[in-house]
Amino acid sequence: MSKKTVTIHGAVTAQNTQESVTAAVIRLIDGLYLKNGISDADVAGMSITVAGDLTGFSPDRAIREAGHNVALKCATEHTKDGVNGFIRVTVTAQSDNPVFNVYLGGARALSADLTKYHSIALDGPSGAGKSTVAKAVAKKLNITYLDTGALYRALGLTCLNNGVDVRDAKAVEQCLRDVKVGLDYENGVQRVTVDGVDVTAKIRTPEVSMAASGVSAVPYVREKLLGIQRDIATGSSVILDGRDIGTVVLPSAEFKFFLTASAEVRAKRRFDELTAKGQKVVYEDVLNDVITRDRNDSTRAVAPLKQAYDAVKIDSDNMTADQVVGFIIDYVEGWLQ
Ligand code: DC
């Protein structure tokens, strides 16, 4: 596919020192490249302007010294509307991806079209610790958490209760056509209802996990749940965890993370979690379930589990949940402050 020429804008603020200018401009270029899925090879040129009060070090030198091999042009811009110490970058590049302008920290004031709500997409395979992490991030940032898997689980449970084979897409659609899935928050805790009946307590069994994985491959089911997920992100700052949040549900989310771990580590975590809840499970069964669900979730035709090109990958094999939460909070705050 031939790429289009696009213009991408970005800005960041810095203190008037070599270290600060270097760190800021490199952070900006990294963000611009990540969010737009580009590299030096795609860039025709970069035009940089520096606020008149930043005389300490030239950002084009910092970009060059960081090893970027692109055409650079740098000029001074007069300080704007009380925003001091800013560096603007305009990148001309070849890209197939939607343009994502990046305004970091204090420079966000330079972009009028930034929304006041932030979306965080947290995707990854089952058992990677997404829900534990998302819950903690939501609490720390005081934003809404949507566990999207619970919606698929509610529909999986409904099929199980009606004796429907979840691999039979037609039967699944027929069973779910008139079913209403609802979402509520009670003291900040998410409740899922099916035709008004709260099923939250019934959706965490291994049988429901498998059924959820099965129904999630049915295009009708994905379509049915898309609106509920998007609605919640339009009126508030949110973190959604799932499999296709960064790729399908919220493709323009400002923050995307792909949290993963080896199948063995994930199975051990799920085993411990189920055992702690008093469920009698065998580790090998849990591991087989994890492997089967990985396969189902990543090979299905519609919205498969996949890292978005602009997602930051977090491999949590050797990280505690707290460390993953810390990483995400630092990343988000580093971008916003
Ligand atoms: O995250 P979880 O284990 O609660 O998800 C249950 C199943 O639902 C999982 O096997 C895949 C599916 N799912 C999905 O396809 N897309 C999502 N956004 C969330 C879950």
mmCIF file of N, CA, C and O and ligand atoms in Angstrom, residues 123-127 130-131 147-153 203-204 208-217 222 229 241-245 249 270 293-294 296-297 300 302-303 305, ligand 1:
data_model
loop_
_atom_site.group_PDB
_atom_site.id
_atom_site.type_symbol
_atom_site.label_atom_id
_atom_site.label_comp_id
_atom_site.label_asym_id
_atom_site.label_seq_id
_atom_site.Cartn_x
_atom_site.Cartn_y
_atom_site.Cartn_z
ATOM 1 N N ASP A 123 -4.687 -3.398 26.946
ATOM 2 C CA ASP A 123 -4.994 -4.688 26.325
ATOM 3 C C ASP A 123 -3.951 -5.722 26.711
ATOM 4 O O ASP A 123 -2.867 -5.389 27.175
ATOM 5 N N GLY A 124 -4.313 -6.971 26.461
ATOM 6 C CA GLY A 124 -3.362 -8.050 26.718
ATOM 7 C C GLY A 124 -4.088 -9.363 26.876
ATOM 8 O O GLY A 124 -5.313 -9.389 26.959
ATOM 9 N N PRO A 125 -3.319 -10.459 26.928
ATOM 10 C CA PRO A 125 -3.941 -11.781 27.038
ATOM 11 C C PRO A 125 -4.548 -12.024 28.424
ATOM 12 O O PRO A 125 -4.274 -11.262 29.352
ATOM 13 N N SER A 126 -5.334 -13.084 28.543
ATOM 14 C CA SER A 126 -5.962 -13.375 29.839
ATOM 15 C C SER A 126 -4.909 -13.652 30.900
ATOM 16 O O SER A 126 -3.889 -14.279 30.630
ATOM 17 N N GLY A 127 -5.200 -13.145 32.088
ATOM 18 C CA GLY A 127 -4.324 -13.438 33.227
ATOM 19 C C GLY A 127 -3.059 -12.599 33.279
ATOM 20 O O GLY A 127 -2.184 -12.857 34.100
ATOM 21 N N LYS A 130 -4.407 -7.453 33.961
ATOM 22 C CA LYS A 130 -4.991 -6.187 33.480
ATOM 23 C C LYS A 130 -5.990 -5.590 34.479
ATOM 24 O O LYS A 130 -5.947 -4.403 34.746
ATOM 25 N N SER A 131 -6.895 -6.434 35.005
ATOM 26 C CA SER A 131 -7.945 -5.847 35.831
ATOM 27 C C SER A 131 -7.388 -5.319 37.153
ATOM 28 O O SER A 131 -7.787 -4.238 37.599
ATOM 29 N N ASP A 147 -14.135 -2.786 32.990
ATOM 30 C CA ASP A 147 -13.628 -4.136 32.722
ATOM 31 C C ASP A 147 -14.490 -4.690 31.584
ATOM 32 O O ASP A 147 -15.605 -5.150 31.812
ATOM 33 N N THR A 148 -13.985 -4.600 30.360
ATOM 34 C CA THR A 148 -14.820 -4.975 29.209
ATOM 35 C C THR A 148 -15.038 -6.489 29.125
ATOM 36 O O THR A 148 -16.031 -6.943 28.586
ATOM 37 N N GLY A 149 -14.099 -7.263 29.698
ATOM 38 C CA GLY A 149 -14.254 -8.724 29.695
ATOM 39 C C GLY A 149 -15.544 -9.136 30.389
ATOM 40 O O GLY A 149 -16.180 -10.139 30.018
ATOM 41 N N ALA A 150 -15.949 -8.339 31.406
ATOM 42 C CA ALA A 150 -17.170 -8.669 32.152
ATOM 43 C C ALA A 150 -18.390 -8.669 31.232
ATOM 44 O O ALA A 150 -19.343 -9.437 31.445
ATOM 45 N N LEU A 151 -18.364 -7.814 30.211
ATOM 46 C CA LEU A 151 -19.501 -7.756 29.281
ATOM 47 C C LEU A 151 -19.565 -9.042 28.453
ATOM 48 O O LEU A 151 -20.636 -9.616 28.244
ATOM 49 N N TYR A 152 -18.390 -9.495 27.975
ATOM 50 C CA TYR A 152 -18.343 -10.752 27.206
ATOM 51 C C TYR A 152 -18.704 -11.925 28.102
ATOM 52 O O TYR A 152 -19.383 -12.867 27.678
ATOM 53 N N ARG A 153 -18.270 -11.848 29.361
ATOM 54 C CA ARG A 153 -18.588 -12.912 30.301
ATOM 55 C C ARG A 153 -20.100 -12.995 30.532
ATOM 56 O O ARG A 153 -20.671 -14.093 30.599
ATOM 57 N N ILE A 203 -19.898 -14.505 37.027
ATOM 58 C CA ILE A 203 -19.178 -14.544 35.735
ATOM 59 C C ILE A 203 -17.698 -14.875 35.848
ATOM 60 O O ILE A 203 -16.972 -14.777 34.877
ATOM 61 N N ARG A 204 -17.250 -15.291 37.043
ATOM 62 C CA ARG A 204 -15.806 -15.503 37.220
ATOM 63 C C ARG A 204 -15.400 -16.971 37.245
ATOM 64 O O ARG A 204 -14.290 -17.281 37.657
ATOM 65 N N VAL A 208 -17.426 -20.008 32.577
ATOM 66 C CA VAL A 208 -17.846 -18.732 31.979
ATOM 67 C C VAL A 208 -16.677 -18.097 31.206
ATOM 68 O O VAL A 208 -16.880 -17.497 30.149
ATOM 69 N N SER A 209 -15.443 -18.286 31.698
ATOM 70 C CA SER A 209 -14.276 -17.748 30.974
ATOM 71 C C SER A 209 -14.238 -18.319 29.563
ATOM 72 O O SER A 209 -14.053 -17.594 28.584
ATOM 73 N N MET A 210 -14.401 -19.635 29.461
ATOM 74 C CA MET A 210 -14.356 -20.290 28.148
ATOM 75 C C MET A 210 -15.520 -19.841 27.268
ATOM 76 O O MET A 210 -15.350 -19.594 26.070
ATOM 77 N N ALA A 211 -16.698 -19.741 27.888
ATOM 78 C CA ALA A 211 -17.875 -19.325 27.117
ATOM 79 C C ALA A 211 -17.690 -17.892 26.613
ATOM 80 O O ALA A 211 -18.049 -17.560 25.474
ATOM 81 N N ALA A 212 -17.077 -17.038 27.456
ATOM 82 C CA ALA A 212 -16.848 -15.643 27.061
ATOM 83 C C ALA A 212 -15.893 -15.594 25.868
ATOM 84 O O ALA A 212 -16.115 -14.848 24.904
ATOM 85 N N SER A 213 -14.851 -16.411 25.942
ATOM 86 C CA SER A 213 -13.888 -16.450 24.842
ATOM 87 C C SER A 213 -14.598 -16.904 23.565
ATOM 88 O O SER A 213 -14.353 -16.368 22.479
ATOM 89 N N GLY A 214 -15.490 -17.889 23.709
ATOM 90 C CA GLY A 214 -16.248 -18.392 22.551
ATOM 91 C C GLY A 214 -17.140 -17.320 21.942
ATOM 92 O O GLY A 214 -17.048 -17.023 20.739
ATOM 93 N N VAL A 215 -17.978 -16.687 22.762
ATOM 94 C CA VAL A 215 -18.917 -15.695 22.205
ATOM 95 C C VAL A 215 -18.187 -14.462 21.679
ATOM 96 O O VAL A 215 -18.681 -13.784 20.773
ATOM 97 N N SER A 216 -16.997 -14.196 22.233
ATOM 98 C CA SER A 216 -16.286 -12.985 21.807
ATOM 99 C C SER A 216 -15.796 -13.081 20.362
ATOM 100 O O SER A 216 -15.400 -12.076 19.780
ATOM 101 N N ALA A 217 -15.826 -14.294 19.791
ATOM 102 C CA ALA A 217 -15.408 -14.450 18.388
ATOM 103 C C ALA A 217 -16.578 -14.200 17.432
ATOM 104 O O ALA A 217 -16.391 -14.169 16.217
ATOM 105 N N ARG A 222 -19.530 -8.693 19.255
ATOM 106 C CA ARG A 222 -18.585 -7.577 19.325
ATOM 107 C C ARG A 222 -19.285 -6.268 18.966
ATOM 108 O O ARG A 222 -19.082 -5.235 19.604
ATOM 109 N N GLN A 229 -19.174 0.323 25.304
ATOM 110 C CA GLN A 229 -17.783 0.618 25.667
ATOM 111 C C GLN A 229 -17.396 2.033 25.233
ATOM 112 O O GLN A 229 -16.731 2.756 25.969
ATOM 113 N N ASP A 241 -10.011 -2.070 30.098
ATOM 114 C CA ASP A 241 -9.129 -3.198 29.818
ATOM 115 C C ASP A 241 -9.854 -4.221 28.972
ATOM 116 O O ASP A 241 -11.067 -4.359 29.043
ATOM 117 N N GLY A 242 -9.090 -4.871 28.087
ATOM 118 C CA GLY A 242 -9.704 -5.844 27.186
ATOM 119 C C GLY A 242 -8.694 -6.427 26.231
ATOM 120 O O GLY A 242 -7.529 -6.640 26.586
ATOM 121 N N ARG A 243 -9.149 -6.707 25.010
ATOM 122 C CA ARG A 243 -8.266 -7.308 23.997
ATOM 123 C C ARG A 243 -8.106 -6.403 22.778
ATOM 124 O O ARG A 243 -7.105 -6.444 22.086
ATOM 125 N N ASP A 244 -9.134 -5.595 22.513
ATOM 126 C CA ASP A 244 -9.164 -4.800 21.280
ATOM 127 C C ASP A 244 -9.450 -3.336 21.562
ATOM 128 O O ASP A 244 -9.979 -2.631 20.725
ATOM 129 N N ILE A 245 -9.114 -2.883 22.760
ATOM 130 C CA ILE A 245 -9.446 -1.496 23.129
ATOM 131 C C ILE A 245 -8.613 -0.526 22.284
ATOM 132 O O ILE A 245 -9.142 0.393 21.666
ATOM 133 N N VAL A 249 -11.885 -0.497 19.806
ATOM 134 C CA VAL A 249 -12.865 0.261 20.610
ATOM 135 C C VAL A 249 -12.470 1.737 20.710
ATOM 136 O O VAL A 249 -13.279 2.624 20.430
ATOM 137 N N ARG A 270 -3.591 -16.794 37.879
ATOM 138 C CA ARG A 270 -5.029 -17.105 37.874
ATOM 139 C C ARG A 270 -5.328 -18.243 38.854
ATOM 140 O O ARG A 270 -6.332 -18.218 39.550
ATOM 141 N N ARG A 293 -7.427 -20.155 25.494
ATOM 142 C CA ARG A 293 -8.038 -18.821 25.338
ATOM 143 C C ARG A 293 -7.127 -17.890 24.542
ATOM 144 O O ARG A 293 -7.595 -17.117 23.710
ATOM 145 N N ASP A 294 -5.810 -17.980 24.764
ATOM 146 C CA ASP A 294 -4.861 -17.174 23.977
ATOM 147 C C ASP A 294 -5.070 -17.459 22.492
ATOM 148 O O ASP A 294 -5.121 -16.548 21.676
ATOM 149 N N ASN A 296 -7.711 -18.857 20.971
ATOM 150 C CA ASN A 296 -9.028 -18.361 20.516
ATOM 151 C C ASN A 296 -8.994 -16.847 20.313
ATOM 152 O O ASN A 296 -9.440 -16.333 19.283
ATOM 153 N N ASP A 297 -8.462 -16.146 21.328
ATOM 154 C CA ASP A 297 -8.545 -14.683 21.322
ATOM 155 C C ASP A 297 -7.647 -14.059 20.249
ATOM 156 O O ASP A 297 -7.962 -13.008 19.720
ATOM 157 N N ARG A 300 -9.060 -15.327 16.244
ATOM 158 C CA ARG A 300 -10.395 -15.070 15.713
ATOM 159 C C ARG A 300 -10.324 -14.004 14.615
ATOM 160 O O ARG A 300 -9.420 -13.141 14.627
ATOM 161 N N VAL A 302 -12.486 -11.552 13.864
ATOM 162 C CA VAL A 302 -12.897 -10.184 14.201
ATOM 163 C C VAL A 302 -12.185 -9.698 15.455
ATOM 164 O O VAL A 302 -12.191 -10.363 16.488
ATOM 165 N N ALA A 303 -11.597 -8.512 15.338
ATOM 166 C CA ALA A 303 -10.949 -7.857 16.478
ATOM 167 C C ALA A 303 -10.102 -8.806 17.320
ATOM 168 O O ALA A 303 -10.316 -8.939 18.523
ATOM 169 N N LEU A 305 -6.954 -10.376 19.521
ATOM 170 C CA LEU A 305 -6.024 -9.794 20.481
ATOM 171 C C LEU A 305 -4.738 -9.434 19.742
ATOM 172 O O LEU A 305 -4.096 -10.304 19.159
HETATM 173 O O1 DC B 1 -10.549 -10.236 30.341
HETATM 174 P P1 DC B 1 -11.461 -11.460 30.603
HETATM 175 O O2 DC B 1 -10.702 -12.701 30.910
HETATM 176 O O3 DC B 1 -12.505 -11.158 31.629
HETATM 177 O O4 DC B 1 -12.231 -11.693 29.192
HETATM 178 C C1 DC B 1 -13.100 -12.772 28.966
HETATM 179 C C2 DC B 1 -13.091 -13.121 27.491
HETATM 180 O O5 DC B 1 -13.735 -12.067 26.759
HETATM 181 C C3 DC B 1 -11.722 -13.288 26.855
HETATM 182 O O6 DC B 1 -11.400 -14.650 26.626
HETATM 183 C C4 DC B 1 -11.791 -12.595 25.530
HETATM 184 C C5 DC B 1 -13.032 -11.788 25.574
HETATM 185 N N1 DC B 1 -12.786 -10.354 25.476
HETATM 186 C C6 DC B 1 -12.673 -9.807 24.236
HETATM 187 O O7 DC B 1 -12.711 -10.537 23.241
HETATM 188 N N2 DC B 1 -12.531 -8.465 24.072
HETATM 189 C C7 DC B 1 -12.465 -7.679 25.146
HETATM 190 N N3 DC B 1 -12.322 -6.363 24.981
HETATM 191 C C8 DC B 1 -12.544 -8.224 26.451
HETATM 192 C C9 DC B 1 -12.696 -9.573 26.587
#
